[in-house]
PDB file of C-alpha atoms in Angstrom:
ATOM      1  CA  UNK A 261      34.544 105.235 -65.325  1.00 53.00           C
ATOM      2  CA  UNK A 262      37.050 107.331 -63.509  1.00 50.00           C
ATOM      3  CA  UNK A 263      36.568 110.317 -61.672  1.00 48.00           C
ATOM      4  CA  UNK A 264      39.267 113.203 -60.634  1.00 49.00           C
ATOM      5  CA  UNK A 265      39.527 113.616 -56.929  1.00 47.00           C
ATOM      6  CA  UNK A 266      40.384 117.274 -55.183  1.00 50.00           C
ATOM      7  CA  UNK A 267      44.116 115.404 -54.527  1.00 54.00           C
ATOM      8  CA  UNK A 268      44.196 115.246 -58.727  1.00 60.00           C
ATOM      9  CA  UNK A 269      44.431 111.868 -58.104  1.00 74.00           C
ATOM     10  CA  UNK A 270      41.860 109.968 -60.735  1.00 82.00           C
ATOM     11  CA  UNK A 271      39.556 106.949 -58.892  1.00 88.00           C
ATOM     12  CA  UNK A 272      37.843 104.493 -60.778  1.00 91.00           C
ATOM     13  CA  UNK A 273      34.084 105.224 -59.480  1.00 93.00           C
ATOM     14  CA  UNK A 274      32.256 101.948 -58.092  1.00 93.00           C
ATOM     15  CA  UNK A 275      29.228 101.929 -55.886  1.00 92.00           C
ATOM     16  CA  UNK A 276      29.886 101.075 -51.870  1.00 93.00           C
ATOM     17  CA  UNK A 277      28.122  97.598 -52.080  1.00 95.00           C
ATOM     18  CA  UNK A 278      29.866  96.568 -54.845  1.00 95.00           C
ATOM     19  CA  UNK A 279      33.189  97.218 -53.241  1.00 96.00           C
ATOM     20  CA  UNK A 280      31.903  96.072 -50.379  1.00 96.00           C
ATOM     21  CA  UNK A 281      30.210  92.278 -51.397  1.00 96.00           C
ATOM     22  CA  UNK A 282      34.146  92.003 -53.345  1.00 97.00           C
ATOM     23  CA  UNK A 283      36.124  92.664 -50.181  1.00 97.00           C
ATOM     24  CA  UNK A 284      34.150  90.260 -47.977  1.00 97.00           C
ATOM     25  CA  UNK A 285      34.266  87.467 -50.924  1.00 97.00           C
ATOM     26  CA  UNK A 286      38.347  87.992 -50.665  1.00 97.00           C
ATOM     27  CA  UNK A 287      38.484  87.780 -47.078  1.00 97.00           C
ATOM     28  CA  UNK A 288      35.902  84.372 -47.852  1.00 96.00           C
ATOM     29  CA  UNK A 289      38.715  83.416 -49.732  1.00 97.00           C
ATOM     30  CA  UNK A 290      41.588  83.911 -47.288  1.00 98.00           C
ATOM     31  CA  UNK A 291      39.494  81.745 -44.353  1.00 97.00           C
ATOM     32  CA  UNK A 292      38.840  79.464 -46.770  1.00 97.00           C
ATOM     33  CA  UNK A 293      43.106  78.985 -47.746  1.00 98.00           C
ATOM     34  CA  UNK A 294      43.379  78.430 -44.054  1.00 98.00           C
ATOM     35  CA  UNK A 295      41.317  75.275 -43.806  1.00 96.00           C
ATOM     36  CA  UNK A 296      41.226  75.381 -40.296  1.00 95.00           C
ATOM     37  CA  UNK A 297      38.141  75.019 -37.771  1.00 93.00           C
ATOM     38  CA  UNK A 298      38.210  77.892 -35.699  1.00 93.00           C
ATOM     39  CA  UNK A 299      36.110  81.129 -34.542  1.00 92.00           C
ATOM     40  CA  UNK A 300      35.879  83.844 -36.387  1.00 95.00           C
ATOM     41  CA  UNK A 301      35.042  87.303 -35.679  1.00 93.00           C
ATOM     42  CA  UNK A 302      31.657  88.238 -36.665  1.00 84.00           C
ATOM     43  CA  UNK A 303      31.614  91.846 -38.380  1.00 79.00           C
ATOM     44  CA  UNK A 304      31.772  92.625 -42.182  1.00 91.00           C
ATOM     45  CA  UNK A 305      33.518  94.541 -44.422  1.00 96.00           C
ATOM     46  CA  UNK A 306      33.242  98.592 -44.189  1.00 95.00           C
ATOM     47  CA  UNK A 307      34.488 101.451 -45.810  1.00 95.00           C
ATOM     48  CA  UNK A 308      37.454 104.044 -44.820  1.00 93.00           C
ATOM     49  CA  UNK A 309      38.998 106.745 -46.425  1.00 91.00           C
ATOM     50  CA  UNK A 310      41.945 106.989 -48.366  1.00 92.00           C
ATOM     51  CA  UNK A 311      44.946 107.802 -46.411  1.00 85.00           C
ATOM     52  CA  UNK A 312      46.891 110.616 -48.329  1.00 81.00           C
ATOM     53  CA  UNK A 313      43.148 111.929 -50.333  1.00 79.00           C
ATOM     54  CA  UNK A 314      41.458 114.815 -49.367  1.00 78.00           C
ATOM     55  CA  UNK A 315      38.702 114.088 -51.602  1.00 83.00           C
ATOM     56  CA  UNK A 316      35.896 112.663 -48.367  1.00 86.00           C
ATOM     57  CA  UNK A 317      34.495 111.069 -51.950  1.00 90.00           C
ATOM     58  CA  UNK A 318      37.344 108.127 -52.137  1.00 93.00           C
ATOM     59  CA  UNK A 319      37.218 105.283 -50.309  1.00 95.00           C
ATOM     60  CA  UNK A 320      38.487 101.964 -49.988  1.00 96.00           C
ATOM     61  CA  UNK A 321      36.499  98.454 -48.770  1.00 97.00           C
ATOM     62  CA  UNK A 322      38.499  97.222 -45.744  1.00 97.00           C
ATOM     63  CA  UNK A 323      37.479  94.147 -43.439  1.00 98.00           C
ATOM     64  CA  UNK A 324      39.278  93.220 -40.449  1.00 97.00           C
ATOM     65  CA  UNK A 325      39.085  89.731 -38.373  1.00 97.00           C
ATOM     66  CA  UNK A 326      40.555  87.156 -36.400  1.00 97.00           C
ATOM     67  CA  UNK A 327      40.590  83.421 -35.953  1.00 96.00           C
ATOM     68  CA  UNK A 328      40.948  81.768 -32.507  1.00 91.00           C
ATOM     69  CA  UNK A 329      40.250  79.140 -30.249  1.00 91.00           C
ATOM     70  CA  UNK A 330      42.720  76.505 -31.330  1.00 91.00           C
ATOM     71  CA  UNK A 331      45.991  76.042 -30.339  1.00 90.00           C
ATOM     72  CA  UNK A 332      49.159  78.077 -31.542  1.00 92.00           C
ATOM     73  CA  UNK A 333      50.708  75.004 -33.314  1.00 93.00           C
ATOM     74  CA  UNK A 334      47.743  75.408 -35.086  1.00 95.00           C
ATOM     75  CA  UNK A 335      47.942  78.676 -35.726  1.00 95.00           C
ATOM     76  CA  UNK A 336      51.909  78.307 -37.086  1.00 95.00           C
ATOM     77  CA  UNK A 337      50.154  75.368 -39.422  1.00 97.00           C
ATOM     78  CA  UNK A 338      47.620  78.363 -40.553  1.00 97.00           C
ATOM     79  CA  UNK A 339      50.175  80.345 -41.438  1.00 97.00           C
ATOM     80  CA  UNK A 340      52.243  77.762 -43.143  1.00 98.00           C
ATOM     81  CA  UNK A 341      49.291  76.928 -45.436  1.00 98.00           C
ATOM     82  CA  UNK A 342      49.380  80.594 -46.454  1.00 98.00           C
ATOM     83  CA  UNK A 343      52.448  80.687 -47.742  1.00 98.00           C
ATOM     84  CA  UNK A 344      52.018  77.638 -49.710  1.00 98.00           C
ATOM     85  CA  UNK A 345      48.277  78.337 -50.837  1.00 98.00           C
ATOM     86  CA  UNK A 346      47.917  82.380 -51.377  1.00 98.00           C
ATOM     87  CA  UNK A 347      50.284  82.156 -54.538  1.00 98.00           C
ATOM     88  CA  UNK A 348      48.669  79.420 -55.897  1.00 98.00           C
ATOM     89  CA  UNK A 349      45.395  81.690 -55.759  1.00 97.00           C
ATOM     90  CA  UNK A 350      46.868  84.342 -57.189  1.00 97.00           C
ATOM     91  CA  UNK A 351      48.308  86.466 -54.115  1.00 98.00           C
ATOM     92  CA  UNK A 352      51.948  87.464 -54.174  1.00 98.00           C
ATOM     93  CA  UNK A 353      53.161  87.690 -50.986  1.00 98.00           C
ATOM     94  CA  UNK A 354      55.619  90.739 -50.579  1.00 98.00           C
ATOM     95  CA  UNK A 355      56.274  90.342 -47.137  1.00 98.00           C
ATOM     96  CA  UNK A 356      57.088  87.064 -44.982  1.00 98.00           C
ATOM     97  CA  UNK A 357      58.891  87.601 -41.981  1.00 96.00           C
ATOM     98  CA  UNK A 358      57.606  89.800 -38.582  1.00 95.00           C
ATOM     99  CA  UNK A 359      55.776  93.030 -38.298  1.00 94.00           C
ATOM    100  CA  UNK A 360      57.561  96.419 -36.258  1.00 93.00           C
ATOM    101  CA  UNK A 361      55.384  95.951 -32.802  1.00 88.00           C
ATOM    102  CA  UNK A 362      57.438  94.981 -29.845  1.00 87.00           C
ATOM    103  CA  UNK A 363      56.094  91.612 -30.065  1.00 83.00           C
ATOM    104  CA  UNK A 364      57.496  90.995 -33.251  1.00 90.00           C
ATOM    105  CA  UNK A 365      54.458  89.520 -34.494  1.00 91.00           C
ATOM    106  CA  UNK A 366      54.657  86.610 -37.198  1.00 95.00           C
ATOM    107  CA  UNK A 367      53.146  88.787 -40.453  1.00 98.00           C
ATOM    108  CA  UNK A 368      52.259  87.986 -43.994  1.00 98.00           C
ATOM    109  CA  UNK A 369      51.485  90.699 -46.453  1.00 98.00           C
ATOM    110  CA  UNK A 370      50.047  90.016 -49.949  1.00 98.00           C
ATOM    111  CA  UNK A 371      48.447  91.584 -52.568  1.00 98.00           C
ATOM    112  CA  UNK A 372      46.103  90.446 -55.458  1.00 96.00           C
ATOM    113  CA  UNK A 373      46.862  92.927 -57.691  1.00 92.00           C
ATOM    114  CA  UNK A 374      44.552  91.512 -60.795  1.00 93.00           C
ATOM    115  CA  UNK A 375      41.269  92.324 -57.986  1.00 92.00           C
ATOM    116  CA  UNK A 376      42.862  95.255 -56.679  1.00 95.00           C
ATOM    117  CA  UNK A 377      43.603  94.064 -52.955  1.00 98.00           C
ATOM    118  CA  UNK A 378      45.837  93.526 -50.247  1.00 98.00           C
ATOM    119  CA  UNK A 379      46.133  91.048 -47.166  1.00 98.00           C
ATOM    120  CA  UNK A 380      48.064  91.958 -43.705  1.00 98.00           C
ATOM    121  CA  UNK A 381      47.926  88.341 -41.597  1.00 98.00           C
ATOM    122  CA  UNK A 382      49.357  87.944 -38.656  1.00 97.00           C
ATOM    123  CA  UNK A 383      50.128  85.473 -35.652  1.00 96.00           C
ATOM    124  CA  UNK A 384      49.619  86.780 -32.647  1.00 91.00           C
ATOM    125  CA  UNK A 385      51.054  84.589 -29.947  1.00 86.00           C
ATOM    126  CA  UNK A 386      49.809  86.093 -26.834  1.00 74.00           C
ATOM    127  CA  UNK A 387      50.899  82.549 -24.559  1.00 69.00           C
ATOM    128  CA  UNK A 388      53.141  85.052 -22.160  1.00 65.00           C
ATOM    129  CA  UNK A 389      50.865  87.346 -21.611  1.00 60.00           C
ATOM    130  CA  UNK A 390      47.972  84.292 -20.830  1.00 62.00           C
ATOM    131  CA  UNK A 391      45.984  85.427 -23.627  1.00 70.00           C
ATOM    132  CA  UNK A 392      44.511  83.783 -26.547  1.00 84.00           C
ATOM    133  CA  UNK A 393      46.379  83.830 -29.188  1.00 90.00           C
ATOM    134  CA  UNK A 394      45.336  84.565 -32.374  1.00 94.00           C
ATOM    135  CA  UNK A 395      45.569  85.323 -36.474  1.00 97.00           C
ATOM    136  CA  UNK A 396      44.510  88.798 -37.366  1.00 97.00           C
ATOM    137  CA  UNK A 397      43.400  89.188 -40.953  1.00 98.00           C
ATOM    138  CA  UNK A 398      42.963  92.665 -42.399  1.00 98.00           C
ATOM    139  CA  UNK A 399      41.606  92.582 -46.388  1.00 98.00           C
ATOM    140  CA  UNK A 400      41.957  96.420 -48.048  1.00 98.00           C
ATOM    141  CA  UNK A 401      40.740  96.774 -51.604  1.00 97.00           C
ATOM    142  CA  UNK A 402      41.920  99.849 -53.963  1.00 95.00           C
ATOM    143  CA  UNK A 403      40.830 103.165 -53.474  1.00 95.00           C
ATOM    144  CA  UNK A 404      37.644 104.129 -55.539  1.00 94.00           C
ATOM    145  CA  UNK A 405      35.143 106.829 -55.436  1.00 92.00           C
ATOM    146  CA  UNK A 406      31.551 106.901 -54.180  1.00 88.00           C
ATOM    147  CA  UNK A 407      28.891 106.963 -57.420  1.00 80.00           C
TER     148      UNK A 407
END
């Protein structure tokens, strides 16, 4: 079922904890392509708007998180095993190289496009700064709209 937004955009219509339960099974999915032993942040997936709507009934599922608490060679290895593994599970990665922040962050963007989501990794080597470094993971699904 779709359902025309006030943009005149059209939004397949799904309920929140359906999009929700997806999102955090994909970002299951990503931890589990890293194979690593590590921490990881503790909050779920939510729901934000749609950037460009004006419809306050679209949404998307998004779930942000990080890994930490090993070392950065690890962390490189991480990210080399998502390069390898996320095709093989059926993301195409569209961007390998380093994101636009001053640090010039290792980044990773790939998209799953028969579920409908994306995936923004990055490296965060925060060593100068005598920080922990870290992987950021950020999972966004399509937009929908509320039931």
């Amino acid at each position: 079922m779709t359902g025309a937004s006030g943009d005149g955009k059209e939004y397949r219509v799904r309920g929140r904890e359906e999009v929700l339960d997806e999102t955090e099974r994909k970002s299951s999915e990503i931890l589990d392509l890293m194979k690593v032993k590590a921490r990881v942040t503790k909050p779920g997936a939510g729901v934000m708007g749609c950037s460009g709507s004006q419809d306050e009934r679209t949404y998307r599922g998004w779930h942000p998180w990080s890994i930490w608490d090993v070392s950065v060679e690890e962390l490189n290895e991480v990210m080399e095993r998502l390069r390898r593994s996320l095709p093989k599970a059926g993301w195409a990665i569209v961007k390998d190289g380093h994101d636009n922040t001053p640090a010039k962050s290792e980044q990773i963007l790939a998209e799953s496009r028969k579920d409908g989501f994306a995936v923004d990794i990055r490296l965060r080597d925060r060593r100068q700064h005598k920080k922990t470094s870290i992987i950021s993971v950020t999972v966004n699904s399509l937009c929908y709209r509320f039931k």
